[in-house]
Amino acid sequence: MKLRILGCSGGISAQAATTCFLLDNTTLIDAGTGLASLELSEMMVIEDIFLTHTHLDHIAMLPLLLDNLLGRRASPVRIHASQHSINMLKRHIFNWEIWPDFSVLPSTGSGLIEYHPFECGQTKNLTQGGMITALPAMHSVPAQGYLIDSGKACLAYTGDTASNAELWPLLNAASVSLRHLIIEAAFENSAAELAREAGHLCPDVLKSELLNLKQDCSVWATHLKPTDADLIKYQLDSTSSNHSIDILSAGDILEF
């Protein structure tokens, strides 16, 4: 499998786009502003969208993507998310006030989107093969990460999370080897208390969390705030860790 990084920043700038990953051309993980880097032809073949939560930096381009797809698909796009996230989308986004309700457009019973509840601990088969499992996350709103199993290796994405003791036993017990871990580092170290309250990590806490990881895998830091990105990178590099940490960038392709 191949995971193409469309966006992975904790904010926006001319050089930064928020979280959106493309799995094997037809599946999106989150729908932040990185989604806008896709060509129209690439958008047209999206079949499944897995959301970690409904903060705007992770769903910003979802309404606009669906607007592009309306009337151009024979089958609905499947949105997989927790029931809480689905409720938030229905109540606050696809409510005819902010954006049309694409679950009943172009017609009731034949909507552009289908909602598929997907709760922490559940596993689904992917249409392109392999499986995806929803992982626990500790954020300021109900959220989850994902473990993607290609059958040969796994990739884990924490989503937005603070320290999370529930995560590590699940990763260490993965049925096939963990090849990649994408883990957030949103704040710099002096903002550690703010990071904790907001449900995020800073470099020192991230490194402490990695002490719980027993798998030998590539570790990728994501979701860096663009205003502090250089400092966060320096802090990730300046003290030792039991795992080497690379910075995830838009355009990266992770194979597993």
PDB file of C-alpha atoms in Angstrom:
ATOM      1  CA  MET A   1       0.000   0.000   0.000  1.00  0.00           C
ATOM      2  CA  LYS A   2       1.021   3.608  -0.519  1.00  0.00           C
ATOM      3  CA  LEU A   3       0.036   6.568   1.640  1.00  0.00           C
ATOM      4  CA  ARG A   4       0.514   9.889  -0.128  1.00  0.00           C
ATOM      5  CA  ILE A   5       0.790  12.922   2.127  1.00  0.00           C
ATOM      6  CA  LEU A   6      -1.308  15.752   0.689  1.00  0.00           C
ATOM      7  CA  GLY A   7      -1.106  17.943   3.782  1.00  0.00           C
ATOM      8  CA  CYS A   8       0.205  17.456   7.312  1.00  0.00           C
ATOM      9  CA  SER A   9       0.612  20.871   8.928  1.00  0.00           C
ATOM     10  CA  GLY A  10      -1.061  22.111  12.077  1.00  0.00           C
ATOM     11  CA  GLY A  11      -2.081  25.273  10.232  1.00  0.00           C
ATOM     12  CA  ILE A  12      -1.978  27.076   6.912  1.00  0.00           C
ATOM     13  CA  SER A  13       0.412  29.269   4.971  1.00  0.00           C
ATOM     14  CA  ALA A  14       1.630  29.465   1.384  1.00  0.00           C
ATOM     15  CA  GLN A  15       3.819  26.455   2.191  1.00  0.00           C
ATOM     16  CA  ALA A  16       1.547  24.608   4.622  1.00  0.00           C
ATOM     17  CA  ALA A  17      -1.680  22.634   4.250  1.00  0.00           C
ATOM     18  CA  THR A  18      -3.604  20.766   6.918  1.00  0.00           C
ATOM     19  CA  THR A  19      -4.043  17.036   7.295  1.00  0.00           C
ATOM     20  CA  CYS A  20      -5.166  14.919   4.379  1.00  0.00           C
ATOM     21  CA  PHE A  21      -3.643  11.586   3.351  1.00  0.00           C
ATOM     22  CA  LEU A  22      -4.454   9.607   0.191  1.00  0.00           C
ATOM     23  CA  LEU A  23      -4.322   5.815   0.480  1.00  0.00           C
ATOM     24  CA  ASP A  24      -3.956   3.906  -2.784  1.00  0.00           C
ATOM     25  CA  ASN A  25      -5.722   6.609  -4.827  1.00  0.00           C
ATOM     26  CA  THR A  26      -9.284   5.901  -3.652  1.00  0.00           C
ATOM     27  CA  THR A  27      -9.283   6.439   0.127  1.00  0.00           C
ATOM     28  CA  LEU A  28      -8.757   9.629   2.117  1.00  0.00           C
ATOM     29  CA  ILE A  29      -7.672   9.845   5.726  1.00  0.00           C
ATOM     30  CA  ASP A  30      -9.038  13.210   6.900  1.00  0.00           C
ATOM     31  CA  ALA A  31      -9.964  16.028   4.544  1.00  0.00           C
ATOM     32  CA  GLY A  32      -7.968  19.106   5.502  1.00  0.00           C
ATOM     33  CA  THR A  33      -6.705  21.758   3.108  1.00  0.00           C
ATOM     34  CA  GLY A  34      -4.119  19.378   1.639  1.00  0.00           C
ATOM     35  CA  LEU A  35      -6.993  17.789  -0.282  1.00  0.00           C
ATOM     36  CA  ALA A  36      -6.997  20.821  -2.596  1.00  0.00           C
ATOM     37  CA  SER A  37      -3.689  19.663  -4.096  1.00  0.00           C
ATOM     38  CA  LEU A  38      -5.487  16.820  -5.904  1.00  0.00           C
ATOM     39  CA  GLU A  39      -6.365  17.145  -9.561  1.00  0.00           C
ATOM     40  CA  LEU A  40     -10.072  16.995 -10.376  1.00  0.00           C
ATOM     41  CA  SER A  41      -9.537  13.614 -12.016  1.00  0.00           C
ATOM     42  CA  GLU A  42      -8.028  12.313  -8.766  1.00  0.00           C
ATOM     43  CA  MET A  43     -10.931  13.638  -6.720  1.00  0.00           C
ATOM     44  CA  MET A  44     -13.430  11.830  -8.929  1.00  0.00           C
ATOM     45  CA  VAL A  45     -12.172   8.371  -7.927  1.00  0.00           C
ATOM     46  CA  ILE A  46     -12.368   8.876  -4.142  1.00  0.00           C
ATOM     47  CA  GLU A  47     -14.567   6.124  -2.703  1.00  0.00           C
ATOM     48  CA  ASP A  48     -13.977   6.235   1.071  1.00  0.00           C
ATOM     49  CA  ILE A  49     -13.114   8.969   3.578  1.00  0.00           C
ATOM     50  CA  PHE A  50     -12.012   8.091   7.114  1.00  0.00           C
ATOM     51  CA  LEU A  51     -12.182  11.010   9.550  1.00  0.00           C
ATOM     52  CA  THR A  52     -10.322  11.171  12.850  1.00  0.00           C
ATOM     53  CA  HIS A  53     -12.548  13.957  14.207  1.00  0.00           C
ATOM     54  CA  THR A  54     -14.379  17.056  13.007  1.00  0.00           C
ATOM     55  CA  HIS A  55     -12.097  19.951  13.870  1.00  0.00           C
ATOM     56  CA  LEU A  56     -11.883  22.230  10.844  1.00  0.00           C
ATOM     57  CA  ASP A  57      -8.243  21.541  10.048  1.00  0.00           C
ATOM     58  CA  HIS A  58      -9.250  17.917   9.387  1.00  0.00           C
ATOM     59  CA  ILE A  59     -12.510  18.467   7.457  1.00  0.00           C
ATOM     60  CA  ALA A  60     -12.078  21.888   5.801  1.00  0.00           C
ATOM     61  CA  MET A  61     -12.107  20.634   2.211  1.00  0.00           C
ATOM     62  CA  LEU A  62     -14.747  17.922   2.628  1.00  0.00           C
ATOM     63  CA  PRO A  63     -17.714  20.154   1.692  1.00  0.00           C
ATOM     64  CA  LEU A  64     -15.907  21.530  -1.362  1.00  0.00           C
ATOM     65  CA  LEU A  65     -14.809  18.075  -2.498  1.00  0.00           C
ATOM     66  CA  LEU A  66     -18.403  16.875  -2.393  1.00  0.00           C
ATOM     67  CA  ASP A  67     -19.557  19.894  -4.371  1.00  0.00           C
ATOM     68  CA  ASN A  68     -17.148  18.845  -7.136  1.00  0.00           C
ATOM     69  CA  LEU A  69     -18.496  15.296  -7.115  1.00  0.00           C
ATOM     70  CA  LEU A  70     -22.220  16.068  -7.182  1.00  0.00           C
ATOM     71  CA  GLY A  71     -23.852  14.610 -10.288  1.00  0.00           C
ATOM     72  CA  ARG A  72     -20.650  12.942 -11.410  1.00  0.00           C
ATOM     73  CA  ARG A  73     -20.791   9.661  -9.519  1.00  0.00           C
ATOM     74  CA  ALA A  74     -22.842   6.501  -9.929  1.00  0.00           C
ATOM     75  CA  SER A  75     -22.293   5.447  -6.304  1.00  0.00           C
ATOM     76  CA  PRO A  76     -22.070   7.383  -3.031  1.00  0.00           C
ATOM     77  CA  VAL A  77     -18.890   8.378  -1.246  1.00  0.00           C
ATOM     78  CA  ARG A  78     -18.636   6.520   2.057  1.00  0.00           C
ATOM     79  CA  ILE A  79     -17.726   8.635   5.098  1.00  0.00           C
ATOM     80  CA  HIS A  80     -16.391   6.541   7.973  1.00  0.00           C
ATOM     81  CA  ALA A  81     -16.219   8.217  11.385  1.00  0.00           C
ATOM     82  CA  SER A  82     -17.367   7.856  14.952  1.00  0.00           C
ATOM     83  CA  GLN A  83     -21.063   8.429  15.558  1.00  0.00           C
ATOM     84  CA  HIS A  84     -20.130  11.605  17.436  1.00  0.00           C
ATOM     85  CA  SER A  85     -18.260  12.937  14.403  1.00  0.00           C
ATOM     86  CA  ILE A  86     -21.124  11.985  12.095  1.00  0.00           C
ATOM     87  CA  ASN A  87     -23.546  13.828  14.364  1.00  0.00           C
ATOM     88  CA  MET A  88     -21.314  16.928  14.282  1.00  0.00           C
ATOM     89  CA  LEU A  89     -21.153  16.879  10.479  1.00  0.00           C
ATOM     90  CA  LYS A  90     -24.926  16.586  10.216  1.00  0.00           C
ATOM     91  CA  ARG A  91     -25.642  19.251  12.837  1.00  0.00           C
ATOM     92  CA  HIS A  92     -23.008  21.852  12.050  1.00  0.00           C
ATOM     93  CA  ILE A  93     -21.807  21.399   8.450  1.00  0.00           C
ATOM     94  CA  PHE A  94     -24.275  19.599   6.184  1.00  0.00           C
ATOM     95  CA  ASN A  95     -27.292  21.384   7.653  1.00  0.00           C
ATOM     96  CA  TRP A  96     -28.454  23.586   4.727  1.00  0.00           C
ATOM     97  CA  GLU A  97     -27.174  26.637   6.642  1.00  0.00           C
ATOM     98  CA  ILE A  98     -23.419  26.132   6.278  1.00  0.00           C
ATOM     99  CA  TRP A  99     -23.565  23.677   3.354  1.00  0.00           C
ATOM    100  CA  PRO A 100     -26.138  21.458   1.616  1.00  0.00           C
ATOM    101  CA  ASP A 101     -26.994  18.052   3.043  1.00  0.00           C
ATOM    102  CA  PHE A 102     -25.328  15.740   0.554  1.00  0.00           C
ATOM    103  CA  SER A 103     -26.855  12.689   2.188  1.00  0.00           C
ATOM    104  CA  VAL A 104     -30.138  13.628   0.439  1.00  0.00           C
ATOM    105  CA  LEU A 105     -28.697  15.224  -2.688  1.00  0.00           C
ATOM    106  CA  PRO A 106     -29.206  14.748  -5.551  1.00  0.00           C
ATOM    107  CA  SER A 107     -32.297  13.044  -4.086  1.00  0.00           C
ATOM    108  CA  THR A 108     -33.560  11.387  -0.922  1.00  0.00           C
ATOM    109  CA  GLY A 109     -32.515   7.746  -0.968  1.00  0.00           C
ATOM    110  CA  SER A 110     -29.825   8.473  -3.536  1.00  0.00           C
ATOM    111  CA  GLY A 111     -27.453  10.804  -1.743  1.00  0.00           C
ATOM    112  CA  LEU A 112     -23.909  11.649  -2.718  1.00  0.00           C
ATOM    113  CA  ILE A 113     -22.629  10.484   0.677  1.00  0.00           C
ATOM    114  CA  GLU A 114     -23.303   7.580   3.000  1.00  0.00           C
ATOM    115  CA  TYR A 115     -22.373   7.726   6.670  1.00  0.00           C
ATOM    116  CA  HIS A 116     -20.753   4.614   8.122  1.00  0.00           C
ATOM    117  CA  PRO A 117     -20.241   4.691  11.916  1.00  0.00           C
ATOM    118  CA  PHE A 118     -16.779   3.458  12.848  1.00  0.00           C
ATOM    119  CA  GLU A 119     -15.899   3.371  16.528  1.00  0.00           C
ATOM    120  CA  CYS A 120     -12.641   2.916  18.383  1.00  0.00           C
ATOM    121  CA  GLY A 121     -11.635  -0.749  18.468  1.00  0.00           C
ATOM    122  CA  GLN A 122     -13.584  -1.689  15.354  1.00  0.00           C
ATOM    123  CA  THR A 123     -11.931  -3.023  12.183  1.00  0.00           C
ATOM    124  CA  LYS A 124     -13.123  -2.721   8.586  1.00  0.00           C
ATOM    125  CA  ASN A 125     -11.946  -4.280   5.350  1.00  0.00           C
ATOM    126  CA  LEU A 126     -10.667  -1.766   2.817  1.00  0.00           C
ATOM    127  CA  THR A 127     -12.012  -1.942  -0.726  1.00  0.00           C
ATOM    128  CA  GLN A 128      -8.481  -2.117  -2.143  1.00  0.00           C
ATOM    129  CA  GLY A 129      -7.510  -4.924   0.254  1.00  0.00           C
ATOM    130  CA  GLY A 130      -6.114  -4.812   3.751  1.00  0.00           C
ATOM    131  CA  MET A 131      -7.838  -3.654   6.909  1.00  0.00           C
ATOM    132  CA  ILE A 132      -8.190  -0.501   8.974  1.00  0.00           C
ATOM    133  CA  THR A 133      -8.736  -0.339  12.735  1.00  0.00           C
ATOM    134  CA  ALA A 134      -9.856   2.717  14.699  1.00  0.00           C
ATOM    135  CA  LEU A 135      -7.395   3.535  17.490  1.00  0.00           C
ATOM    136  CA  PRO A 136      -8.015   5.484  20.708  1.00  0.00           C
ATOM    137  CA  ALA A 137      -6.915   9.120  20.852  1.00  0.00           C
ATOM    138  CA  MET A 138      -6.930  11.651  23.689  1.00  0.00           C
ATOM    139  CA  HIS A 139      -8.059  14.978  22.259  1.00  0.00           C
ATOM    140  CA  SER A 140     -10.230  17.919  23.280  1.00  0.00           C
ATOM    141  CA  VAL A 141     -13.166  16.355  21.414  1.00  0.00           C
ATOM    142  CA  PRO A 142     -13.934  12.687  20.725  1.00  0.00           C
ATOM    143  CA  ALA A 143     -11.297  11.564  18.235  1.00  0.00           C
ATOM    144  CA  GLN A 144      -9.502   8.487  16.993  1.00  0.00           C
ATOM    145  CA  GLY A 145      -6.468   7.398  15.044  1.00  0.00           C
ATOM    146  CA  TYR A 146      -6.088   4.580  12.540  1.00  0.00           C
ATOM    147  CA  LEU A 147      -4.014   1.435  12.104  1.00  0.00           C
ATOM    148  CA  ILE A 148      -3.840   0.333   8.469  1.00  0.00           C
ATOM    149  CA  ASP A 149      -2.792  -3.269   7.800  1.00  0.00           C
ATOM    150  CA  SER A 150      -1.754  -4.120   4.238  1.00  0.00           C
ATOM    151  CA  GLY A 151      -1.261  -7.792   5.098  1.00  0.00           C
ATOM    152  CA  LYS A 152       2.500  -7.346   4.858  1.00  0.00           C
ATOM    153  CA  ALA A 153       3.042  -4.432   7.247  1.00  0.00           C
ATOM    154  CA  CYS A 154       1.147  -1.769   9.164  1.00  0.00           C
ATOM    155  CA  LEU A 155       1.030   2.001   9.292  1.00  0.00           C
ATOM    156  CA  ALA A 156      -0.366   3.811  12.326  1.00  0.00           C
ATOM    157  CA  TYR A 157      -1.604   7.393  12.463  1.00  0.00           C
ATOM    158  CA  THR A 158      -2.392   8.770  15.909  1.00  0.00           C
ATOM    159  CA  GLY A 159      -4.608  11.619  14.770  1.00  0.00           C
ATOM    160  CA  ASP A 160      -4.678  14.547  17.179  1.00  0.00           C
ATOM    161  CA  THR A 161      -3.796  13.279  20.629  1.00  0.00           C
ATOM    162  CA  ALA A 162      -2.196  14.035  23.962  1.00  0.00           C
ATOM    163  CA  SER A 163      -0.435  11.350  26.035  1.00  0.00           C
ATOM    164  CA  ASN A 164      -2.296   8.122  25.471  1.00  0.00           C
ATOM    165  CA  ALA A 165      -1.493   5.024  27.511  1.00  0.00           C
ATOM    166  CA  GLU A 166      -4.146   2.998  25.656  1.00  0.00           C
ATOM    167  CA  LEU A 167      -2.406   3.354  22.292  1.00  0.00           C
ATOM    168  CA  TRP A 168       0.917   1.622  22.815  1.00  0.00           C
ATOM    169  CA  PRO A 169      -0.220  -1.911  23.732  1.00  0.00           C
ATOM    170  CA  LEU A 170      -2.304  -1.936  20.549  1.00  0.00           C
ATOM    171  CA  LEU A 171       0.631  -0.902  18.371  1.00  0.00           C
ATOM    172  CA  ASN A 172       3.013  -3.315  20.072  1.00  0.00           C
ATOM    173  CA  ALA A 173       0.553  -6.162  19.494  1.00  0.00           C
ATOM    174  CA  ALA A 174       0.014  -5.450  15.776  1.00  0.00           C
ATOM    175  CA  SER A 175      -0.437  -8.738  13.930  1.00  0.00           C
ATOM    176  CA  VAL A 176       2.155  -7.782  11.292  1.00  0.00           C
ATOM    177  CA  SER A 177       5.159  -5.520  11.701  1.00  0.00           C
ATOM    178  CA  LEU A 178       4.594  -1.807  12.207  1.00  0.00           C
ATOM    179  CA  ARG A 179       6.539  -0.037   9.456  1.00  0.00           C
ATOM    180  CA  HIS A 180       5.440   3.582   9.969  1.00  0.00           C
ATOM    181  CA  LEU A 181       4.080   5.602  12.878  1.00  0.00           C
ATOM    182  CA  ILE A 182       2.726   9.082  12.150  1.00  0.00           C
ATOM    183  CA  ILE A 183       2.421  10.921  15.457  1.00  0.00           C
ATOM    184  CA  GLU A 184       1.628  14.527  16.122  1.00  0.00           C
ATOM    185  CA  ALA A 185       3.866  17.229  17.633  1.00  0.00           C
ATOM    186  CA  ALA A 186       1.672  20.314  17.446  1.00  0.00           C
ATOM    187  CA  PHE A 187       3.269  22.584  20.061  1.00  0.00           C
ATOM    188  CA  GLU A 188       6.773  23.568  21.149  1.00  0.00           C
ATOM    189  CA  ASN A 189       7.992  22.599  24.608  1.00  0.00           C
ATOM    190  CA  SER A 190       7.297  25.868  26.446  1.00  0.00           C
ATOM    191  CA  ALA A 191       3.623  25.435  25.523  1.00  0.00           C
ATOM    192  CA  ALA A 192       3.442  21.966  27.089  1.00  0.00           C
ATOM    193  CA  GLU A 193       0.570  22.864  29.412  1.00  0.00           C
ATOM    194  CA  LEU A 194      -1.447  24.396  26.586  1.00  0.00           C
ATOM    195  CA  ALA A 195      -0.728  21.311  24.491  1.00  0.00           C
ATOM    196  CA  ARG A 196      -2.010  19.053  27.260  1.00  0.00           C
ATOM    197  CA  GLU A 197      -5.191  21.093  27.717  1.00  0.00           C
ATOM    198  CA  ALA A 198      -5.811  21.180  23.962  1.00  0.00           C
ATOM    199  CA  GLY A 199      -5.180  17.454  23.539  1.00  0.00           C
ATOM    200  CA  HIS A 200      -1.869  17.681  21.698  1.00  0.00           C
ATOM    201  CA  LEU A 201       1.792  16.714  22.114  1.00  0.00           C
ATOM    202  CA  CYS A 202       5.021  18.699  22.298  1.00  0.00           C
ATOM    203  CA  PRO A 203       8.492  17.268  21.510  1.00  0.00           C
ATOM    204  CA  ASP A 204       9.469  16.324  25.065  1.00  0.00           C
ATOM    205  CA  VAL A 205       6.165  14.565  25.714  1.00  0.00           C
ATOM    206  CA  LEU A 206       6.282  12.852  22.320  1.00  0.00           C
ATOM    207  CA  LYS A 207       9.707  11.423  23.113  1.00  0.00           C
ATOM    208  CA  SER A 208       8.447  10.239  26.493  1.00  0.00           C
ATOM    209  CA  GLU A 209       5.511   8.551  24.786  1.00  0.00           C
ATOM    210  CA  LEU A 210       7.830   6.760  22.361  1.00  0.00           C
ATOM    211  CA  LEU A 211       9.474   4.959  25.282  1.00  0.00           C
ATOM    212  CA  ASN A 212       6.350   2.780  25.231  1.00  0.00           C
ATOM    213  CA  LEU A 213       6.823   1.733  21.599  1.00  0.00           C
ATOM    214  CA  LYS A 214       8.492  -1.683  21.304  1.00  0.00           C
ATOM    215  CA  GLN A 215       8.243  -1.972  17.524  1.00  0.00           C
ATOM    216  CA  ASP A 216      11.169  -0.954  15.320  1.00  0.00           C
ATOM    217  CA  CYS A 217       9.582   1.406  12.812  1.00  0.00           C
ATOM    218  CA  SER A 218       9.940   4.757  11.105  1.00  0.00           C
ATOM    219  CA  VAL A 219       8.499   7.567  13.233  1.00  0.00           C
ATOM    220  CA  TRP A 220       7.118  10.661  11.518  1.00  0.00           C
ATOM    221  CA  ALA A 221       6.177  13.858  13.368  1.00  0.00           C
ATOM    222  CA  THR A 222       3.135  15.631  11.966  1.00  0.00           C
ATOM    223  CA  HIS A 223       0.737  18.513  12.690  1.00  0.00           C
ATOM    224  CA  LEU A 224       3.466  21.043  13.579  1.00  0.00           C
ATOM    225  CA  LYS A 225       2.087  24.564  14.013  1.00  0.00           C
ATOM    226  CA  PRO A 226       3.586  26.538  11.105  1.00  0.00           C
ATOM    227  CA  THR A 227       4.366  29.530  13.334  1.00  0.00           C
ATOM    228  CA  ASP A 228       6.552  27.326  15.559  1.00  0.00           C
ATOM    229  CA  ALA A 229       7.614  24.647  13.077  1.00  0.00           C
ATOM    230  CA  ASP A 230      11.319  25.533  13.057  1.00  0.00           C
ATOM    231  CA  LEU A 231      11.479  25.505  16.861  1.00  0.00           C
ATOM    232  CA  ILE A 232       9.551  22.232  17.100  1.00  0.00           C
ATOM    233  CA  LYS A 233      11.920  20.638  14.579  1.00  0.00           C
ATOM    234  CA  TYR A 234      14.913  21.886  16.584  1.00  0.00           C
ATOM    235  CA  GLN A 235      13.461  20.484  19.811  1.00  0.00           C
ATOM    236  CA  LEU A 236      12.773  17.139  18.179  1.00  0.00           C
ATOM    237  CA  ASP A 237      16.397  16.992  17.006  1.00  0.00           C
ATOM    238  CA  SER A 238      18.138  18.468  20.035  1.00  0.00           C
ATOM    239  CA  THR A 239      17.525  15.771  22.642  1.00  0.00           C
ATOM    240  CA  SER A 240      17.877  12.029  22.375  1.00  0.00           C
ATOM    241  CA  SER A 241      15.013   9.644  21.746  1.00  0.00           C
ATOM    242  CA  ASN A 242      14.815   5.862  21.648  1.00  0.00           C
ATOM    243  CA  HIS A 243      13.460   6.230  18.088  1.00  0.00           C
ATOM    244  CA  SER A 244      14.726   8.413  15.272  1.00  0.00           C
ATOM    245  CA  ILE A 245      12.074  10.999  14.399  1.00  0.00           C
ATOM    246  CA  ASP A 246      11.627  12.411  10.902  1.00  0.00           C
ATOM    247  CA  ILE A 247       9.391  15.324   9.945  1.00  0.00           C
ATOM    248  CA  LEU A 248       6.458  14.406   7.721  1.00  0.00           C
ATOM    249  CA  SER A 249       6.088  16.637   4.660  1.00  0.00           C
ATOM    250  CA  ALA A 250       3.472  17.108   1.966  1.00  0.00           C
ATOM    251  CA  GLY A 251       4.502  15.053  -1.034  1.00  0.00           C
ATOM    252  CA  ASP A 252       5.952  12.199   1.010  1.00  0.00           C
ATOM    253  CA  ILE A 253       4.850   8.696   0.038  1.00  0.00           C
ATOM    254  CA  LEU A 254       4.974   5.986   2.702  1.00  0.00           C
ATOM    255  CA  GLU A 255       4.906   2.392   1.476  1.00  0.00           C
ATOM    256  CA  PHE A 256       3.975  -0.602   3.618  1.00  0.00           C
TER     257      PHE A 256
END
